[in-house]
Amino acid sequence: MLSFDRKLDDLATLALRVGVNLQPGQRLLLLGPIEAADLMRRVATKAYDLGAPYVYALYLDEQISLIRAQHSAEDALDEFPEAHRDLIHTMVERGDAYLRIGGSDPDLMSPADPQRVATMVRSQRRVMRPVSDMVQRSHMPWSIVDYAVPAWAAKVFPELPAEQALERLWDAIFAACRVDAGDPIAAWERHLEQLSHASEALNGHAFSALHLRAPGTDLRVGLPETHVWESGGQHAACNGAHFVANLPTEEVFTAPHAQLVSGTVSASKPLSYQGQLIEGFSLTFQDGAVVDFAAERGEAVLKALLEIDEGARRLGELALVPHSSPISQTGLLFFNTLFDENAACHLALGRAYETTFKDGTSRPLEELIREGFNQSLTHVDFMFGSAALDIDGEKASGALVPVMRKGEWAL
Amino acid sequence: MLSFDRKLDDLATLALRVGVNLQPGQRLLLLGPIEAADLMRRVATKAYDLGAPYVYALYLDEQISLIRAQHSAEDALDEFPEAHRDLIHTMVERGDAYLRIGGSDPDLMSPADPQRVATMVRSQRRVMRPVSDMVQRSHMPWSIVDYAVPAWAAKVFPELPAEQALERLWDAIFAACRVDAGDPIAAWERHLEQLSHASEALNGHAFSALHLRAPGTDLRVGLPETHVWESGGQHAACNGAHFVANLPTEEVFTAPHAQLVSGTVSASKPLSYQGQLIEGFSLTFQDGAVVDFAAERGEAVLKALLEIDEGARRLGELALVPHSSPISQTGLLFFNTLFDENAACHLALGRAYETTFKDGTSRPLEELIREGFNQSLTHVDFMFGSAALDIDGEKASGALVPVMRKGEWAL
C-alpha cells in the first residue's frame, strides 16, 4: 500500500500533468484554501520542476467570507474587488494554467443570512464574469482537485473521530482520483478512453431530446440541434493542450436547450451551495424555465439561487453518470459538487459550456444563444440520478431509444 | 492576567485603531502569513465592525518563496508578477488602509543560494516600486504588526520546547505592543506623547551631523539641512489620518545625508535579511557610500544586499532608541527587524523616507535628492546601538552637544 505522502505527491503530479497539462514555459495560477498548504507546496514544487517560470499561489480563507457575511454593513455586500478580477484575468488571458484546489466546509455559511450570502455571491459572479467566461470557453487549461479539510470530513463521516474521518475522506479522494494504485497517469489514459466511448455513442444518435423518468421525476429535456456530448478532457484554445477540468470525472455531458425543457425533476442528493445545504427539493419547468419549486430544507437558499438572474432558472448542462460509477459505489454523500456530481446523473442551473455546441468556442455567442445556449452569471449542478432512473433518447423521427435503464447505460 | 484570547483581540484592535487608524467607509488591505489566520480573522471581524466596506485578505506562504528559490530555472528568477503589483497598487492608491501582519522564519532562505534569492528580491523590489513609493511617502495609512509563528519562536528560544517557545514569544510581543495590561489605546497615547518629546528636542537643536562612538564604531553621519526627526506616528496624505507604521515602535528617526557619511560602524546584533542571517559585520563609509565591509557570517548575503543598486550602499535612515527601551530590556535577540530595531539605535541601507525631510511629501523628489535624500529599491535596517554607545550632535557652528551617553538620552 502506498504511503499518504506518496499519494498526495501523486495527486499533485496528476493535477499538473493530466488536470491542467502544464507545459514547460507555462506559468501556473494556483488557488486553494489555507488548510491545503501541504498540497499547494507540492504542486508548486512540481510545477517549477516541470519548467514553470512562475507559480502564483493565491490562498483562500473561507472563514473570512463568513465573517464578511456576518459583520459587513448591508449596503456594502454588493461589492467585489475588480482588482482581484484583474489579477486573475491578466494571468488566465495570457494562457497561464489555472489550478483550483477545492475542499470546504459544506455548512460554512449556514450561520449567515441566505439573502446576504446571495448578494455577496451575485456581486462576485458579476465582477468575475470575464474570468468565468474564459473558463466556460476553455480559453486556457484549468482543473479542480479537492483537498480533505477537517470540517468537510466531519460532515461526510459525522460518526467518526476527527482523525479517522479525515483519513476516510482522503481514501475516498485518492480512490476517486485513481492515485491509490501507482501510475495514475496510465490509469487516467485508460479511464478517459472508456468515457469517450459513451460520448461517441451519444453523438452518433444525435437525439433531439432525452426523457428522464424516476420517482418524483418526469422531465423532457430538449437538446439543441448543434449539441455535442463531451467527456473527460477538452482542448484549451490558448495552446491546444488537452486538459481535464475535473479530477475526478465520470460524466458524459451536453447542453439542454434553454427553451425546451418541461416537466418535473426531483433531486436525489442534497445540494451544498455556497456553504448552505438545500435538501429534498424539486423543480418544475415549462418552456425551459422553472415555474415552481419546493425544498424540505434550504428553500430560501434555493429561491435566492433561482433569482440570481433569468438564466439561473434555466438549464445549462445535462450530465450522465452510471449508478455503478466508483464514486457512487462508495455509497457516500460528499456534500461536495465535484464528488457528488460524479456519482450521479445531474443537471445544472445556469450557464452552458460553449464546448457542448458544435464549434461552440469559435462562433459568436449570439449564434449559440439562438440555438438554445443558456446565459447566466451562475452554474450550479444538482443530482437527480439513482438506481431507479430510466432515460430514453428521442430521435428527430420521434422514435425512442433506451439510453439508461435502472441507472445503467443501455446504449 | 488577561487571557491569550483577549490579548490577541486587543492586538487586532490596536492594529486597526492605532496602527492604520481605520476610518468608517475605508477599505482594508490585509496581508499576512497563512500561519496567522487566527489574527487575520480577528482583524477582518473588527474591521467590518468599524465600518470597512471590504477587507481584502491576502495570505502569504513563505515556503512557496523558498520552493521557488530552490526549484525555479535560473533564467526565470528575474520575474515578479506585475498583476500582483497592480492589485496592491490599485487598493493603496485609492487610500485603502494597508495592514501587514509579519512574523517569519529568520532562517527560511538559508537552504537556498544567496545569489538566487538576491535575484528574486531585486525583481520583486523593482516591480513593487510604485507601491513602496506610496509607503515611503505615507500616501495611505499603513502598519506592521508581528505574529508569533513557530519557526520564529524556535529561533528566539532554541532551548525551550516548541509550545513554551511560542508562549514566551507571544508574551514578548504582547508586552512590546502594550496589550498586556488592558486599555492598549490609552497606553499608546501616553507612549506616543513621550516619544514626541525626544523628536521635538532633536528638531530644536537642528544638528548638522551626529557622531556615533562605540567599540568598533566611529561614524560621522551628516544630516540634510532640511532633515526632520520623526517618531511614533505620521499623517497619511490620502485622508490626513494619524497612523503608526510600526507596532511596536520606540524609535526617533531622521534621514542621513546620502553623501555625507564617513567612518566605520559595527553592527551590535545579527541582521535577518530575506530569511538569511548576517552576523558580526561592519561597514566603512566614505562620502556617503560603503567602501569596505566584512561579516563573520553571511558575507555573501551582505554583498548581494549592497549590490542591489547604488542606493543600497548608502544610508536612508538613522534611528535612536535608548538602551533602556522595554524591548531592549527583554535581553532577547528577536532575529526580526521590527523588534530588534526597536531595541537599539539603528541605521538603514537604502531608500530614505520623504517624511524625514521638511515638507518632503509635497515636494518633487529631485529637490529632496539634491538635499541629501537617498534613492534605492531597498531599505534594510541594521542595529548598532548598545550600552556602550555615545552620540554627540554637531551644530552648524561646530559646537558639540551630548545626545546619548552609554546608550541613554543625554539631551
JSON list of C-alpha atoms in Angstrom, two decimals, chain B residues 33-229:
[
{"chain": "B", "resi": 33, "resn": "PRO", "atom": "CA", "xyz": [1.26, 34.60, 6.62]},
{"chain": "B", "resi": 34, "resn": "ILE", "atom": "CA", "xyz": [-1.09, 31.62, 6.43]},
{"chain": "B", "resi": 35, "resn": "GLU", "atom": "CA", "xyz": [0.06, 30.67, 9.95]},
{"chain": "B", "resi": 36, "resn": "ALA", "atom": "CA", "xyz": [-1.53, 33.93, 11.20]},
{"chain": "B", "resi": 37, "resn": "ALA", "atom": "CA", "xyz": [-5.08, 33.06, 10.08]},
{"chain": "B", "resi": 38, "resn": "ASP", "atom": "CA", "xyz": [-6.34, 33.46, 13.67]},
{"chain": "B", "resi": 39, "resn": "LEU", "atom": "CA", "xyz": [-5.20, 37.10, 13.84]},
{"chain": "B", "resi": 40, "resn": "MET", "atom": "CA", "xyz": [-6.18, 37.79, 10.21]},
{"chain": "B", "resi": 41, "resn": "ARG", "atom": "CA", "xyz": [-9.75, 36.71, 11.02]},
{"chain": "B", "resi": 42, "resn": "ARG", "atom": "CA", "xyz": [-9.93, 38.79, 14.20]},
{"chain": "B", "resi": 43, "resn": "VAL", "atom": "CA", "xyz": [-8.69, 41.83, 12.29]},
{"chain": "B", "resi": 44, "resn": "ALA", "atom": "CA", "xyz": [-11.22, 41.22, 9.49]},
{"chain": "B", "resi": 45, "resn": "THR", "atom": "CA", "xyz": [-14.06, 40.92, 12.02]},
{"chain": "B", "resi": 46, "resn": "LYS", "atom": "CA", "xyz": [-13.14, 44.16, 13.78]},
{"chain": "B", "resi": 47, "resn": "ALA", "atom": "CA", "xyz": [-12.55, 45.99, 10.51]},
{"chain": "B", "resi": 48, "resn": "TYR", "atom": "CA", "xyz": [-16.09, 45.20, 9.35]},
{"chain": "B", "resi": 49, "resn": "ASP", "atom": "CA", "xyz": [-17.39, 46.17, 12.79]},
{"chain": "B", "resi": 50, "resn": "LEU", "atom": "CA", "xyz": [-15.56, 49.51, 12.42]},
{"chain": "B", "resi": 51, "resn": "GLY", "atom": "CA", "xyz": [-17.39, 50.09, 9.13]},
{"chain": "B", "resi": 52, "resn": "ALA", "atom": "CA", "xyz": [-14.98, 48.86, 6.44]},
{"chain": "B", "resi": 53, "resn": "PRO", "atom": "CA", "xyz": [-16.94, 48.19, 3.23]},
{"chain": "B", "resi": 54, "resn": "TYR", "atom": "CA", "xyz": [-14.45, 45.49, 2.23]},
{"chain": "B", "resi": 55, "resn": "VAL", "atom": "CA", "xyz": [-11.49, 43.64, 3.73]},
{"chain": "B", "resi": 56, "resn": "TYR", "atom": "CA", "xyz": [-9.20, 42.13, 1.11]},
{"chain": "B", "resi": 57, "resn": "ALA", "atom": "CA", "xyz": [-7.19, 39.40, 2.86]},
{"chain": "B", "resi": 58, "resn": "LEU", "atom": "CA", "xyz": [-4.09, 38.25, 1.01]},
{"chain": "B", "resi": 59, "resn": "TYR", "atom": "CA", "xyz": [-2.28, 35.28, 2.55]},
{"chain": "B", "resi": 60, "resn": "LEU", "atom": "CA", "xyz": [1.44, 34.77, 2.07]},
{"chain": "B", "resi": 61, "resn": "ASP", "atom": "CA", "xyz": [3.24, 31.43, 2.22]},
{"chain": "B", "resi": 62, "resn": "GLU", "atom": "CA", "xyz": [6.97, 31.92, 2.62]},
{"chain": "B", "resi": 63, "resn": "GLN", "atom": "CA", "xyz": [7.57, 28.21, 1.94]},
{"chain": "B", "resi": 64, "resn": "ILE", "atom": "CA", "xyz": [6.48, 28.81, -1.64]},
{"chain": "B", "resi": 65, "resn": "SER", "atom": "CA", "xyz": [9.15, 31.52, -1.97]},
{"chain": "B", "resi": 66, "resn": "LEU", "atom": "CA", "xyz": [11.73, 29.02, -0.73]},
{"chain": "B", "resi": 67, "resn": "ILE", "atom": "CA", "xyz": [10.44, 26.42, -3.19]},
{"chain": "B", "resi": 68, "resn": "ARG", "atom": "CA", "xyz": [10.87, 28.93, -5.99]},
{"chain": "B", "resi": 69, "resn": "ALA", "atom": "CA", "xyz": [14.40, 29.80, -4.86]},
{"chain": "B", "resi": 70, "resn": "GLN", "atom": "CA", "xyz": [15.29, 26.11, -4.94]},
{"chain": "B", "resi": 71, "resn": "HIS", "atom": "CA", "xyz": [13.31, 24.77, -7.92]},
{"chain": "B", "resi": 72, "resn": "SER", "atom": "CA", "xyz": [12.88, 27.55, -10.47]},
{"chain": "B", "resi": 73, "resn": "ALA", "atom": "CA", "xyz": [15.00, 27.68, -13.59]},
{"chain": "B", "resi": 74, "resn": "GLU", "atom": "CA", "xyz": [17.83, 30.20, -13.20]},
{"chain": "B", "resi": 75, "resn": "ASP", "atom": "CA", "xyz": [16.64, 32.47, -16.01]},
{"chain": "B", "resi": 76, "resn": "ALA", "atom": "CA", "xyz": [13.10, 32.65, -14.59]},
{"chain": "B", "resi": 77, "resn": "LEU", "atom": "CA", "xyz": [14.13, 34.11, -11.21]},
{"chain": "B", "resi": 78, "resn": "ASP", "atom": "CA", "xyz": [14.27, 37.65, -12.55]},
{"chain": "B", "resi": 79, "resn": "GLU", "atom": "CA", "xyz": [10.47, 37.88, -12.76]},
{"chain": "B", "resi": 80, "resn": "PHE", "atom": "CA", "xyz": [7.75, 39.11, -10.47]},
{"chain": "B", "resi": 81, "resn": "PRO", "atom": "CA", "xyz": [4.07, 39.34, -11.44]},
{"chain": "B", "resi": 82, "resn": "GLU", "atom": "CA", "xyz": [3.08, 42.87, -12.41]},
{"chain": "B", "resi": 83, "resn": "ALA", "atom": "CA", "xyz": [-0.55, 41.80, -11.90]},
{"chain": "B", "resi": 84, "resn": "HIS", "atom": "CA", "xyz": [0.19, 41.34, -8.20]},
{"chain": "B", "resi": 85, "resn": "ARG", "atom": "CA", "xyz": [1.71, 44.83, -8.03]},
{"chain": "B", "resi": 86, "resn": "ASP", "atom": "CA", "xyz": [-1.32, 46.25, -9.84]},
{"chain": "B", "resi": 87, "resn": "LEU", "atom": "CA", "xyz": [-3.69, 44.60, -7.35]},
{"chain": "B", "resi": 88, "resn": "ILE", "atom": "CA", "xyz": [-1.94, 46.14, -4.34]},
{"chain": "B", "resi": 89, "resn": "HIS", "atom": "CA", "xyz": [-1.32, 49.45, -6.10]},
{"chain": "B", "resi": 90, "resn": "THR", "atom": "CA", "xyz": [-4.97, 49.90, -7.07]},
{"chain": "B", "resi": 91, "resn": "MET", "atom": "CA", "xyz": [-6.01, 49.47, -3.47]},
{"chain": "B", "resi": 92, "resn": "VAL", "atom": "CA", "xyz": [-3.39, 51.65, -1.78]},
{"chain": "B", "resi": 93, "resn": "GLU", "atom": "CA", "xyz": [-3.66, 54.37, -4.44]},
{"chain": "B", "resi": 94, "resn": "ARG", "atom": "CA", "xyz": [-7.35, 54.87, -3.66]},
{"chain": "B", "resi": 95, "resn": "GLY", "atom": "CA", "xyz": [-6.44, 55.13, 0.03]},
{"chain": "B", "resi": 96, "resn": "ASP", "atom": "CA", "xyz": [-7.27, 51.72, 1.46]},
{"chain": "B", "resi": 97, "resn": "ALA", "atom": "CA", "xyz": [-5.59, 51.16, 4.81]},
{"chain": "B", "resi": 98, "resn": "TYR", "atom": "CA", "xyz": [-2.69, 48.71, 4.43]},
{"chain": "B", "resi": 99, "resn": "LEU", "atom": "CA", "xyz": [-2.03, 46.37, 7.33]},
{"chain": "B", "resi": 100, "resn": "ARG", "atom": "CA", "xyz": [0.79, 43.86, 7.14]},
{"chain": "B", "resi": 101, "resn": "ILE", "atom": "CA", "xyz": [0.99, 41.01, 9.63]},
{"chain": "B", "resi": 102, "resn": "GLY", "atom": "CA", "xyz": [4.61, 39.87, 9.78]},
{"chain": "B", "resi": 103, "resn": "GLY", "atom": "CA", "xyz": [6.35, 37.02, 11.52]},
{"chain": "B", "resi": 104, "resn": "SER", "atom": "CA", "xyz": [8.54, 34.57, 9.64]},
{"chain": "B", "resi": 105, "resn": "ASP", "atom": "CA", "xyz": [11.29, 32.01, 10.00]},
{"chain": "B", "resi": 106, "resn": "PRO", "atom": "CA", "xyz": [14.54, 34.01, 10.27]},
{"chain": "B", "resi": 107, "resn": "ASP", "atom": "CA", "xyz": [16.44, 31.10, 8.67]},
{"chain": "B", "resi": 108, "resn": "LEU", "atom": "CA", "xyz": [13.85, 30.38, 5.99]},
{"chain": "B", "resi": 109, "resn": "MET", "atom": "CA", "xyz": [16.04, 31.04, 2.98]},
{"chain": "B", "resi": 110, "resn": "SER", "atom": "CA", "xyz": [19.24, 29.60, 4.43]},
{"chain": "B", "resi": 111, "resn": "PRO", "atom": "CA", "xyz": [19.00, 26.38, 2.34]},
{"chain": "B", "resi": 112, "resn": "ALA", "atom": "CA", "xyz": [18.90, 28.50, -0.86]},
{"chain": "B", "resi": 113, "resn": "ASP", "atom": "CA", "xyz": [21.69, 30.09, -2.87]},
{"chain": "B", "resi": 114, "resn": "PRO", "atom": "CA", "xyz": [22.02, 33.76, -1.74]},
{"chain": "B", "resi": 115, "resn": "GLN", "atom": "CA", "xyz": [22.61, 34.92, -5.33]},
{"chain": "B", "resi": 116, "resn": "ARG", "atom": "CA", "xyz": [19.35, 33.31, -6.48]},
{"chain": "B", "resi": 117, "resn": "VAL", "atom": "CA", "xyz": [17.49, 34.84, -3.52]},
{"chain": "B", "resi": 118, "resn": "ALA", "atom": "CA", "xyz": [19.04, 38.24, -4.31]},
{"chain": "B", "resi": 119, "resn": "THR", "atom": "CA", "xyz": [17.80, 38.00, -7.91]},
{"chain": "B", "resi": 120, "resn": "MET", "atom": "CA", "xyz": [14.28, 37.21, -6.68]},
{"chain": "B", "resi": 121, "resn": "VAL", "atom": "CA", "xyz": [14.33, 40.04, -4.16]},
{"chain": "B", "resi": 122, "resn": "ARG", "atom": "CA", "xyz": [15.68, 42.54, -6.70]},
{"chain": "B", "resi": 123, "resn": "SER", "atom": "CA", "xyz": [13.00, 41.74, -9.27]},
{"chain": "B", "resi": 124, "resn": "GLN", "atom": "CA", "xyz": [10.29, 41.90, -6.62]},
{"chain": "B", "resi": 125, "resn": "ARG", "atom": "CA", "xyz": [11.51, 45.29, -5.41]},
{"chain": "B", "resi": 126, "resn": "ARG", "atom": "CA", "xyz": [11.79, 46.60, -8.96]},
{"chain": "B", "resi": 127, "resn": "VAL", "atom": "CA", "xyz": [8.21, 45.57, -9.82]},
{"chain": "B", "resi": 128, "resn": "MET", "atom": "CA", "xyz": [6.76, 46.64, -6.45]},
{"chain": "B", "resi": 129, "resn": "ARG", "atom": "CA", "xyz": [8.45, 50.07, -6.61]},
{"chain": "B", "resi": 130, "resn": "PRO", "atom": "CA", "xyz": [5.23, 52.09, -7.16]},
{"chain": "B", "resi": 131, "resn": "VAL", "atom": "CA", "xyz": [3.79, 50.51, -4.01]},
{"chain": "B", "resi": 132, "resn": "SER", "atom": "CA", "xyz": [6.88, 51.05, -1.87]},
{"chain": "B", "resi": 133, "resn": "ASP", "atom": "CA", "xyz": [6.97, 54.65, -3.09]},
{"chain": "B", "resi": 134, "resn": "MET", "atom": "CA", "xyz": [3.46, 55.14, -1.71]},
{"chain": "B", "resi": 135, "resn": "VAL", "atom": "CA", "xyz": [4.50, 53.54, 1.58]},
{"chain": "B", "resi": 136, "resn": "GLN", "atom": "CA", "xyz": [7.62, 55.71, 1.92]},
{"chain": "B", "resi": 137, "resn": "ARG", "atom": "CA", "xyz": [5.59, 58.84, 1.08]},
{"chain": "B", "resi": 138, "resn": "SER", "atom": "CA", "xyz": [2.82, 57.91, 3.59]},
{"chain": "B", "resi": 139, "resn": "HIS", "atom": "CA", "xyz": [0.27, 58.19, 0.82]},
{"chain": "B", "resi": 140, "resn": "MET", "atom": "CA", "xyz": [-2.09, 55.95, 2.79]},
{"chain": "B", "resi": 141, "resn": "PRO", "atom": "CA", "xyz": [-2.11, 54.75, 6.41]},
{"chain": "B", "resi": 142, "resn": "TRP", "atom": "CA", "xyz": [-0.05, 51.58, 6.80]},
{"chain": "B", "resi": 143, "resn": "SER", "atom": "CA", "xyz": [1.19, 49.50, 9.68]},
{"chain": "B", "resi": 144, "resn": "ILE", "atom": "CA", "xyz": [3.08, 46.31, 10.53]},
{"chain": "B", "resi": 145, "resn": "VAL", "atom": "CA", "xyz": [2.43, 44.06, 13.49]},
{"chain": "B", "resi": 146, "resn": "ASP", "atom": "CA", "xyz": [4.05, 40.67, 14.07]},
{"chain": "B", "resi": 147, "resn": "TYR", "atom": "CA", "xyz": [2.58, 37.22, 14.69]},
{"chain": "B", "resi": 148, "resn": "ALA", "atom": "CA", "xyz": [4.50, 34.54, 16.60]},
{"chain": "B", "resi": 149, "resn": "VAL", "atom": "CA", "xyz": [4.98, 31.76, 14.05]},
{"chain": "B", "resi": 150, "resn": "PRO", "atom": "CA", "xyz": [6.56, 28.54, 15.44]},
{"chain": "B", "resi": 151, "resn": "ALA", "atom": "CA", "xyz": [9.81, 28.69, 13.40]},
{"chain": "B", "resi": 152, "resn": "TRP", "atom": "CA", "xyz": [10.46, 32.21, 14.66]},
{"chain": "B", "resi": 153, "resn": "ALA", "atom": "CA", "xyz": [9.77, 31.24, 18.28]},
{"chain": "B", "resi": 154, "resn": "ALA", "atom": "CA", "xyz": [12.15, 28.28, 17.96]},
{"chain": "B", "resi": 155, "resn": "LYS", "atom": "CA", "xyz": [14.90, 30.63, 16.74]},
{"chain": "B", "resi": 156, "resn": "VAL", "atom": "CA", "xyz": [14.45, 33.10, 19.62]},
{"chain": "B", "resi": 157, "resn": "PHE", "atom": "CA", "xyz": [14.14, 30.39, 22.30]},
{"chain": "B", "resi": 158, "resn": "PRO", "atom": "CA", "xyz": [16.14, 27.44, 20.94]},
{"chain": "B", "resi": 159, "resn": "GLU", "atom": "CA", "xyz": [16.46, 25.88, 24.40]},
{"chain": "B", "resi": 160, "resn": "LEU", "atom": "CA", "xyz": [12.68, 25.65, 25.02]},
{"chain": "B", "resi": 161, "resn": "PRO", "atom": "CA", "xyz": [10.12, 23.06, 23.83]},
{"chain": "B", "resi": 162, "resn": "ALA", "atom": "CA", "xyz": [8.03, 24.35, 20.88]},
{"chain": "B", "resi": 163, "resn": "GLU", "atom": "CA", "xyz": [4.93, 25.23, 22.88]},
{"chain": "B", "resi": 164, "resn": "GLN", "atom": "CA", "xyz": [6.80, 27.14, 25.59]},
{"chain": "B", "resi": 165, "resn": "ALA", "atom": "CA", "xyz": [8.88, 28.97, 23.00]},
{"chain": "B", "resi": 166, "resn": "LEU", "atom": "CA", "xyz": [5.72, 30.13, 21.27]},
{"chain": "B", "resi": 167, "resn": "GLU", "atom": "CA", "xyz": [4.22, 31.24, 24.58]},
{"chain": "B", "resi": 168, "resn": "ARG", "atom": "CA", "xyz": [7.33, 33.22, 25.51]},
{"chain": "B", "resi": 169, "resn": "LEU", "atom": "CA", "xyz": [7.44, 34.92, 22.11]},
{"chain": "B", "resi": 170, "resn": "TRP", "atom": "CA", "xyz": [3.78, 35.87, 22.41]},
{"chain": "B", "resi": 171, "resn": "ASP", "atom": "CA", "xyz": [4.44, 37.32, 25.87]},
{"chain": "B", "resi": 172, "resn": "ALA", "atom": "CA", "xyz": [7.24, 39.44, 24.40]},
{"chain": "B", "resi": 173, "resn": "ILE", "atom": "CA", "xyz": [5.03, 40.63, 21.51]},
{"chain": "B", "resi": 174, "resn": "PHE", "atom": "CA", "xyz": [2.12, 41.48, 23.80]},
{"chain": "B", "resi": 175, "resn": "ALA", "atom": "CA", "xyz": [4.41, 43.35, 26.23]},
{"chain": "B", "resi": 176, "resn": "ALA", "atom": "CA", "xyz": [6.16, 45.30, 23.48]},
{"chain": "B", "resi": 177, "resn": "CYS", "atom": "CA", "xyz": [2.80, 46.21, 21.96]},
{"chain": "B", "resi": 178, "resn": "ARG", "atom": "CA", "xyz": [1.40, 47.20, 25.37]},
{"chain": "B", "resi": 179, "resn": "VAL", "atom": "CA", "xyz": [-1.61, 44.89, 25.10]},
{"chain": "B", "resi": 180, "resn": "ASP", "atom": "CA", "xyz": [-0.84, 43.01, 28.31]},
{"chain": "B", "resi": 181, "resn": "ALA", "atom": "CA", "xyz": [-2.38, 45.42, 30.80]},
{"chain": "B", "resi": 182, "resn": "GLY", "atom": "CA", "xyz": [-5.79, 46.41, 29.39]},
{"chain": "B", "resi": 183, "resn": "ASP", "atom": "CA", "xyz": [-6.70, 49.60, 27.50]},
{"chain": "B", "resi": 184, "resn": "PRO", "atom": "CA", "xyz": [-3.88, 49.50, 24.93]},
{"chain": "B", "resi": 185, "resn": "ILE", "atom": "CA", "xyz": [-5.30, 52.57, 23.17]},
{"chain": "B", "resi": 186, "resn": "ALA", "atom": "CA", "xyz": [-4.71, 54.78, 26.22]},
{"chain": "B", "resi": 187, "resn": "ALA", "atom": "CA", "xyz": [-1.27, 53.22, 26.82]},
{"chain": "B", "resi": 188, "resn": "TRP", "atom": "CA", "xyz": [-0.30, 54.08, 23.24]},
{"chain": "B", "resi": 189, "resn": "GLU", "atom": "CA", "xyz": [-1.49, 57.69, 23.57]},
{"chain": "B", "resi": 190, "resn": "ARG", "atom": "CA", "xyz": [0.86, 58.14, 26.53]},
{"chain": "B", "resi": 191, "resn": "HIS", "atom": "CA", "xyz": [3.72, 56.34, 24.79]},
{"chain": "B", "resi": 192, "resn": "LEU", "atom": "CA", "xyz": [3.44, 58.37, 21.57]},
{"chain": "B", "resi": 193, "resn": "GLU", "atom": "CA", "xyz": [3.47, 61.60, 23.56]},
{"chain": "B", "resi": 194, "resn": "GLN", "atom": "CA", "xyz": [6.69, 60.59, 25.34]},
{"chain": "B", "resi": 195, "resn": "LEU", "atom": "CA", "xyz": [8.36, 59.73, 22.03]},
{"chain": "B", "resi": 196, "resn": "SER", "atom": "CA", "xyz": [7.41, 63.12, 20.60]},
{"chain": "B", "resi": 197, "resn": "HIS", "atom": "CA", "xyz": [9.30, 64.90, 23.43]},
{"chain": "B", "resi": 198, "resn": "ALA", "atom": "CA", "xyz": [12.56, 63.37, 22.15]},
{"chain": "B", "resi": 199, "resn": "SER", "atom": "CA", "xyz": [11.91, 64.17, 18.48]},
{"chain": "B", "resi": 200, "resn": "GLU", "atom": "CA", "xyz": [10.94, 67.76, 19.34]},
{"chain": "B", "resi": 201, "resn": "ALA", "atom": "CA", "xyz": [14.15, 68.26, 21.33]},
{"chain": "B", "resi": 202, "resn": "LEU", "atom": "CA", "xyz": [16.26, 66.95, 18.42]},
{"chain": "B", "resi": 203, "resn": "ASN", "atom": "CA", "xyz": [14.41, 69.15, 15.92]},
{"chain": "B", "resi": 204, "resn": "GLY", "atom": "CA", "xyz": [15.02, 72.12, 18.21]},
{"chain": "B", "resi": 205, "resn": "HIS", "atom": "CA", "xyz": [18.79, 71.58, 18.01]},
{"chain": "B", "resi": 206, "resn": "ALA", "atom": "CA", "xyz": [18.83, 71.36, 14.17]},
{"chain": "B", "resi": 207, "resn": "PHE", "atom": "CA", "xyz": [22.15, 69.45, 14.19]},
{"chain": "B", "resi": 208, "resn": "SER", "atom": "CA", "xyz": [24.23, 69.35, 11.01]},
{"chain": "B", "resi": 209, "resn": "ALA", "atom": "CA", "xyz": [25.71, 65.94, 11.90]},
{"chain": "B", "resi": 210, "resn": "LEU", "atom": "CA", "xyz": [25.80, 63.26, 14.59]},
{"chain": "B", "resi": 211, "resn": "HIS", "atom": "CA", "xyz": [28.97, 61.49, 15.78]},
{"chain": "B", "resi": 212, "resn": "LEU", "atom": "CA", "xyz": [28.47, 57.86, 16.81]},
{"chain": "B", "resi": 213, "resn": "ARG", "atom": "CA", "xyz": [31.12, 56.22, 19.00]},
{"chain": "B", "resi": 214, "resn": "ALA", "atom": "CA", "xyz": [31.21, 52.70, 20.45]},
{"chain": "B", "resi": 215, "resn": "PRO", "atom": "CA", "xyz": [33.64, 49.76, 20.31]},
{"chain": "B", "resi": 216, "resn": "GLY", "atom": "CA", "xyz": [34.12, 49.11, 16.56]},
{"chain": "B", "resi": 217, "resn": "THR", "atom": "CA", "xyz": [32.13, 52.22, 15.64]},
{"chain": "B", "resi": 218, "resn": "ASP", "atom": "CA", "xyz": [33.36, 55.72, 14.84]},
{"chain": "B", "resi": 219, "resn": "LEU", "atom": "CA", "xyz": [30.98, 57.26, 12.34]},
{"chain": "B", "resi": 220, "resn": "ARG", "atom": "CA", "xyz": [30.10, 60.82, 11.39]},
{"chain": "B", "resi": 221, "resn": "VAL", "atom": "CA", "xyz": [26.60, 60.98, 9.94]},
{"chain": "B", "resi": 222, "resn": "GLY", "atom": "CA", "xyz": [25.91, 64.28, 8.15]},
{"chain": "B", "resi": 223, "resn": "LEU", "atom": "CA", "xyz": [22.28, 65.40, 8.19]},
{"chain": "B", "resi": 224, "resn": "PRO", "atom": "CA", "xyz": [20.46, 67.27, 5.39]},
{"chain": "B", "resi": 225, "resn": "GLU", "atom": "CA", "xyz": [19.73, 70.92, 6.20]},
{"chain": "B", "resi": 226, "resn": "THR", "atom": "CA", "xyz": [16.03, 70.13, 5.80]},
{"chain": "B", "resi": 227, "resn": "HIS", "atom": "CA", "xyz": [16.03, 66.94, 7.91]},
{"chain": "B", "resi": 228, "resn": "VAL", "atom": "CA", "xyz": [13.16, 66.33, 10.34]},
{"chain": "B", "resi": 229, "resn": "TRP", "atom": "CA", "xyz": [13.19, 63.95, 13.33]}
]
